[in-house]
Amino acid sequence: MTKKSEKIKFGAHERTAMLEAMEHAELDVLIIGGGITGAGIALDAASRGMKAGLVEMQDFAAGTSSRSTKLVHGGLRYLKQLEIGVVAEVGKEREIVYENGPHVTTPEWMLLPLYKGGTFGKFSTSIGLRVYDYLAGVKRSERRKMLSAEETLRKEPLLKKDGMKGGGYYVEYRTDDARLTIEVMKRAVEKGALAVNYSKVEELLYNGSGKVVGAAVRNLLTGKLHQIKSTKVINATGPWVDNIREMDGSKRGKTLRLTKGVHLVFDGGRFPLRQAIYFDTPDGRMVFAIPREGKTYFGTTDTNYTADTARPVMTQEDRDYLLKAANFMFPTLNLADQDVESSWAGLRPLIQQEGKSPSEISRRDEIFVSDSGLISIAGGKLTGYRKMAESVIDKVLELLKAAGAPSMFGASRTKNMPISGGDVGGSKELDGFIKRKTQDGVKYGFSAEASHLLAGRYGTNVDNLYALADQAHSMGQTYSLPPEVAVQLRYAIDEEMAAKPVDFFIRRTGDLFFRIDEVRKWKEPVIAAMAQEFQWNDEQKRQYREELERAIQDAVQPT
C-alpha cells in the first residue's frame, strides 16, 4: 500500500483528479457501485485504514438508494414472515444509523390500524409488537402501545371507521435516503476514500492466474478511460449485480430478481395526514402513508420488473393501484389522478427464490465470491447498510488471510462513528443545535425559515454552507435565485460532487419529489448557473435540460 495521498476535495471539479489518483494508487479495494451499500463499504474500509476507491456509473444514490420508502425501519413485516434474525439485526442497526446521523433520520411514531377480517388481529399484533420491541432492542420510551378504536381515530381521523378494532402504535425511523448515502460517502472521503460518480466499469482486469485485479473505468463526462488496479474488487451495484457477474463470467447459482416499488406524493392540504400509517390492503400487501415537509407520500407497490434498470417509472396501473389503496383506507378523501403531485419508482434487488411472490421474497443480504475473486453483495435493506459493509470488508480480510497476505487492518470502526454532518453530540442534542444554527443563519442573511431548513438538512456541515454565504448571495443575484437555493447549489457542486441539474434537484435536495413546483420555478436559473460553472456548450446545456425535463415528466406522468 502506498502512503496516503494528499486529500482531494469531494467536488464536481475534482472528478478527474479523483480518477487519476485511483489510477496511480495501489488500492486495497475497488468498490463498484455508489448507492448506500457501496458508500457504507467505502467508509468501513477507509476507516480501518484501507486504501479504498469507489466508482458509480450514474450519480451517487441514483438507483435504489434515492427511491426507497425512505424509512430506516426494523422490518415488522419480516416478523410476520418469521425472519427473526432479520428483525433482530436491522432493528438494532436502525438505532445506530439514527445516532450516527440524526440530521438525516427522524423517529416517527407509526400507527397500525386493526380491522375486523384484516391481516393483523389485536392479540397477535400486541404479541408481535412486543416481540419486535424485544428483538430490535427498542428503548423504553419508544416501545409499542396498543390503542382502542377511539384512540386510533383520534390519532388519525381520516382512517376508515368501518370495522375498526383498535391500533398498534410503535416507532419507525424516517430518513432522507439519498442524503444519507451522500453523507456516508462524504465521511468515507474524509477518511481517505476516493469516490467518483458518472464513471462506468467497461471491463474487469485480470492477472495471469485469472484473478480480478481492477477495472477499466470510463469517465462518462470526459470520455477518458482509466485503468484502476486493486487488490480486491467489490461488486455493490444493487440491481446491476448480475451484470457485473456476467462481465466476470460468474453469473451462476443464485441470481437477482428485480421488483419495482412506486410511491405517490400529495400536497398535505389535499391529503392532510396527521400521523404515519402502516396498513394492509385488500390484497394483503402492506402500505405506508407518511407525512413529510408539508406533503404526504404513499406506497409502495411490489411487482416483478424486467424493463430499463436505469429508468424505472410509474405506470398507470401502479398509480391506479395506489389510489385505490389510499381511498380504501382514507375513504373521505376521494383521491384522483390530478391530486398526485409527484412520484418515484425504485427497484429492489432481491435474491431469487422460486415459487415466491415479490412480497414474500427475503430481504436478507448475501455475499458471493467468484473463482476470480470478485466479491459481490446482493439483497439487503437500507437499514442494514452499515452491518452489510462490515461483513463485506471482514470477508475481504478473510480472503487476504487465506491467501497468506499479512493484514494490518483491524475490526470495523463504524458502529459509533457519526457520518458527515452528524457530529451534533447525538440525537438528544439535535434540536438545540438546529435552534442555535438557525439563529446563526439569520446573521448570514438567510431567513429564519431557510436557516432552519439548512441546519436540519446539513447538520454540522451547515457552517460550511454559511461560509459560502457571500458567494451564494452573489450567485443568487446573478441568476435570480433565492440565497438558500444558491448556497445549496454552491455547496452541492463544491462539496458533494453534483455535476448535473438532476443531481441537485433529486439527490442533493429531494426537491423533485417533495417540492416539484420549486424545481419548475428554479430549473432555468440553476441550469444557467451550472452551465457557467462547468462551461457547458449549447449542446451540453440542451442535453442536461432535457434530462431534467424527462425526470420531471417521469415523476408526474405515468407511462
mmCIF file of C-alpha atoms in Angstrom, residues 136-294:
data_model
loop_
_atom_site.group_PDB
_atom_site.id
_atom_site.type_symbol
_atom_site.label_atom_id
_atom_site.label_comp_id
_atom_site.label_asym_id
_atom_site.label_seq_id
_atom_site.Cartn_x
_atom_site.Cartn_y
_atom_site.Cartn_z
ATOM 1 C CA ALA A 136 -34.938 -4.849 17.997
ATOM 2 C CA GLY A 137 -33.757 -3.666 21.423
ATOM 3 C CA VAL A 138 -36.222 -0.771 21.337
ATOM 4 C CA LYS A 139 -35.607 1.877 24.021
ATOM 5 C CA ARG A 140 -38.256 2.142 26.737
ATOM 6 C CA SER A 141 -39.656 5.484 25.530
ATOM 7 C CA GLU A 142 -40.339 4.038 22.069
ATOM 8 C CA ARG A 143 -41.937 0.711 22.985
ATOM 9 C CA ARG A 144 -45.265 -0.238 21.452
ATOM 10 C CA LYS A 145 -48.652 0.804 22.750
ATOM 11 C CA MET A 146 -51.993 -0.761 21.951
ATOM 12 C CA LEU A 147 -54.866 1.661 21.274
ATOM 13 C CA SER A 148 -58.650 1.377 21.305
ATOM 14 C CA ALA A 149 -60.650 2.210 18.173
ATOM 15 C CA GLU A 150 -61.470 5.637 19.631
ATOM 16 C CA GLU A 151 -57.809 6.364 20.449
ATOM 17 C CA THR A 152 -56.763 5.207 16.977
ATOM 18 C CA LEU A 153 -59.219 7.571 15.279
ATOM 19 C CA ARG A 154 -58.098 10.432 17.500
ATOM 20 C CA LYS A 155 -54.557 9.858 16.252
ATOM 21 C CA GLU A 156 -55.751 9.845 12.638
ATOM 22 C CA PRO A 157 -59.351 10.934 11.905
ATOM 23 C CA LEU A 158 -59.002 10.229 8.166
ATOM 24 C CA LEU A 159 -58.887 6.460 8.723
ATOM 25 C CA LYS A 160 -61.747 4.205 7.639
ATOM 26 C CA LYS A 161 -64.073 3.733 10.610
ATOM 27 C CA ASP A 162 -65.991 0.643 9.489
ATOM 28 C CA GLY A 163 -64.793 -2.497 11.219
ATOM 29 C CA MET A 164 -62.028 -0.810 13.194
ATOM 30 C CA LYS A 165 -60.993 -2.748 16.317
ATOM 31 C CA GLY A 166 -58.112 -0.574 17.506
ATOM 32 C CA GLY A 167 -54.491 0.014 16.607
ATOM 33 C CA GLY A 168 -50.882 -0.717 17.354
ATOM 34 C CA TYR A 169 -48.569 2.246 17.921
ATOM 35 C CA TYR A 170 -44.821 1.848 17.548
ATOM 36 C CA VAL A 171 -41.755 3.756 16.341
ATOM 37 C CA GLU A 172 -40.087 3.593 12.949
ATOM 38 C CA TYR A 173 -37.401 5.954 11.629
ATOM 39 C CA ARG A 174 -37.942 8.194 8.606
ATOM 40 C CA THR A 175 -34.875 9.161 6.582
ATOM 41 C CA ASP A 176 -33.753 11.037 3.504
ATOM 42 C CA ASP A 177 -32.223 8.026 1.750
ATOM 43 C CA ALA A 178 -30.227 9.970 -0.864
ATOM 44 C CA ARG A 179 -28.802 12.425 1.668
ATOM 45 C CA LEU A 180 -27.955 9.536 3.996
ATOM 46 C CA THR A 181 -25.948 7.999 1.135
ATOM 47 C CA ILE A 182 -24.208 11.293 0.335
ATOM 48 C CA GLU A 183 -23.304 11.903 3.986
ATOM 49 C CA VAL A 184 -21.864 8.388 4.368
ATOM 50 C CA MET A 185 -19.874 8.893 1.148
ATOM 51 C CA LYS A 186 -18.549 12.254 2.354
ATOM 52 C CA ARG A 187 -17.356 10.723 5.634
ATOM 53 C CA ALA A 188 -15.671 7.925 3.652
ATOM 54 C CA VAL A 189 -13.831 10.554 1.585
ATOM 55 C CA GLU A 190 -12.887 12.408 4.784
ATOM 56 C CA LYS A 191 -11.356 9.110 5.962
ATOM 57 C CA GLY A 192 -9.275 8.841 2.777
ATOM 58 C CA ALA A 193 -11.519 7.030 0.280
ATOM 59 C CA LEU A 194 -11.615 8.130 -3.365
ATOM 60 C CA ALA A 195 -15.108 8.234 -4.887
ATOM 61 C CA VAL A 196 -16.332 9.362 -8.308
ATOM 62 C CA ASN A 197 -19.757 9.439 -9.952
ATOM 63 C CA TYR A 198 -20.517 9.092 -13.681
ATOM 64 C CA SER A 199 -17.674 6.594 -14.025
ATOM 65 C CA LYS A 200 -18.609 3.284 -15.643
ATOM 66 C CA VAL A 201 -16.757 -0.014 -15.440
ATOM 67 C CA GLU A 202 -16.293 -1.143 -19.054
ATOM 68 C CA GLU A 203 -14.307 -4.283 -18.291
ATOM 69 C CA LEU A 204 -12.699 -6.055 -15.386
ATOM 70 C CA LEU A 205 -8.927 -6.515 -15.331
ATOM 71 C CA TYR A 206 -7.323 -9.896 -14.576
ATOM 72 C CA ASN A 207 -3.824 -11.167 -13.856
ATOM 73 C CA GLY A 208 -2.187 -14.190 -15.462
ATOM 74 C CA SER A 209 -3.861 -16.510 -12.962
ATOM 75 C CA GLY A 210 -7.341 -15.313 -13.886
ATOM 76 C CA LYS A 211 -7.796 -13.311 -10.694
ATOM 77 C CA VAL A 212 -9.584 -9.956 -10.908
ATOM 78 C CA VAL A 213 -7.153 -7.122 -10.135
ATOM 79 C CA GLY A 214 -9.064 -3.992 -11.122
ATOM 80 C CA ALA A 215 -11.240 -2.424 -13.779
ATOM 81 C CA ALA A 216 -11.138 -0.230 -16.865
ATOM 82 C CA VAL A 217 -13.343 2.728 -15.931
ATOM 83 C CA ARG A 218 -14.765 5.292 -18.370
ATOM 84 C CA ASN A 219 -15.292 8.846 -17.126
ATOM 85 C CA LEU A 220 -18.680 9.396 -18.754
ATOM 86 C CA LEU A 221 -18.387 13.196 -18.577
ATOM 87 C CA THR A 222 -14.995 13.437 -20.306
ATOM 88 C CA GLY A 223 -14.859 10.159 -22.228
ATOM 89 C CA LYS A 224 -11.425 9.262 -20.830
ATOM 90 C CA LEU A 225 -10.669 5.630 -19.873
ATOM 91 C CA HIS A 226 -8.828 4.935 -16.619
ATOM 92 C CA GLN A 227 -7.097 1.661 -15.701
ATOM 93 C CA ILE A 228 -7.587 1.185 -11.967
ATOM 94 C CA LYS A 229 -5.752 -1.624 -10.156
ATOM 95 C CA SER A 230 -6.811 -3.038 -6.810
ATOM 96 C CA THR A 231 -6.041 -5.997 -4.563
ATOM 97 C CA LYS A 232 -9.755 -6.807 -4.267
ATOM 98 C CA VAL A 233 -12.777 -5.758 -6.327
ATOM 99 C CA ILE A 234 -16.222 -5.476 -4.725
ATOM 100 C CA ASN A 235 -19.442 -5.542 -6.749
ATOM 101 C CA ALA A 236 -22.018 -3.478 -4.803
ATOM 102 C CA THR A 237 -24.146 -2.390 -7.754
ATOM 103 C CA GLY A 238 -27.615 -3.274 -6.428
ATOM 104 C CA PRO A 239 -29.889 -4.002 -9.414
ATOM 105 C CA TRP A 240 -26.803 -4.349 -11.643
ATOM 106 C CA VAL A 241 -25.036 -7.008 -9.524
ATOM 107 C CA ASP A 242 -25.730 -9.730 -12.085
ATOM 108 C CA ASN A 243 -24.463 -7.500 -14.930
ATOM 109 C CA ILE A 244 -21.053 -7.286 -13.256
ATOM 110 C CA ARG A 245 -21.141 -11.024 -12.507
ATOM 111 C CA GLU A 246 -21.820 -11.621 -16.210
ATOM 112 C CA MET A 247 -18.822 -9.430 -17.061
ATOM 113 C CA ASP A 248 -16.819 -11.682 -14.721
ATOM 114 C CA GLY A 249 -18.294 -14.858 -16.262
ATOM 115 C CA SER A 250 -19.556 -15.906 -12.846
ATOM 116 C CA LYS A 251 -23.318 -15.396 -13.015
ATOM 117 C CA ARG A 252 -24.478 -18.812 -11.878
ATOM 118 C CA GLY A 253 -26.208 -20.286 -8.851
ATOM 119 C CA LYS A 254 -28.282 -17.636 -7.109
ATOM 120 C CA THR A 255 -29.348 -14.649 -9.223
ATOM 121 C CA LEU A 256 -31.262 -11.414 -8.730
ATOM 122 C CA ARG A 257 -34.956 -10.862 -9.098
ATOM 123 C CA LEU A 258 -35.863 -7.198 -9.501
ATOM 124 C CA THR A 259 -39.139 -5.879 -8.164
ATOM 125 C CA LYS A 260 -40.462 -2.345 -8.569
ATOM 126 C CA GLY A 261 -41.876 -0.127 -5.861
ATOM 127 C CA VAL A 262 -43.777 3.068 -6.666
ATOM 128 C CA HIS A 263 -44.631 5.921 -4.284
ATOM 129 C CA LEU A 264 -47.044 8.810 -4.851
ATOM 130 C CA VAL A 265 -46.686 12.291 -3.332
ATOM 131 C CA PHE A 266 -49.672 14.501 -2.426
ATOM 132 C CA ASP A 267 -49.828 18.009 -1.029
ATOM 133 C CA GLY A 268 -50.596 17.992 2.686
ATOM 134 C CA GLY A 269 -53.598 20.228 2.078
ATOM 135 C CA ARG A 270 -55.183 17.582 -0.144
ATOM 136 C CA PHE A 271 -54.063 14.598 1.974
ATOM 137 C CA PRO A 272 -53.832 16.151 5.472
ATOM 138 C CA LEU A 273 -52.329 13.166 7.273
ATOM 139 C CA ARG A 274 -51.551 13.830 10.942
ATOM 140 C CA GLN A 275 -49.869 10.551 11.605
ATOM 141 C CA ALA A 276 -47.731 7.973 9.735
ATOM 142 C CA ILE A 277 -49.832 4.892 8.940
ATOM 143 C CA TYR A 278 -48.894 1.300 8.056
ATOM 144 C CA PHE A 279 -51.786 -0.850 6.877
ATOM 145 C CA ASP A 280 -52.702 -3.906 4.865
ATOM 146 C CA THR A 281 -54.577 -3.552 1.571
ATOM 147 C CA PRO A 282 -57.466 -5.794 0.488
ATOM 148 C CA ASP A 283 -54.983 -8.000 -1.427
ATOM 149 C CA GLY A 284 -52.842 -8.477 1.701
ATOM 150 C CA ARG A 285 -49.961 -6.126 0.814
ATOM 151 C CA MET A 286 -48.644 -3.677 3.374
ATOM 152 C CA VAL A 287 -48.591 0.032 2.507
ATOM 153 C CA PHE A 288 -47.203 3.152 4.198
ATOM 154 C CA ALA A 289 -48.684 6.659 4.264
ATOM 155 C CA ILE A 290 -46.198 9.139 5.713
ATOM 156 C CA PRO A 291 -46.357 12.922 6.285
ATOM 157 C CA ARG A 292 -43.175 14.803 5.373
ATOM 158 C CA GLU A 293 -42.407 18.509 4.932
ATOM 159 C CA GLY A 294 -45.998 19.555 4.200
#
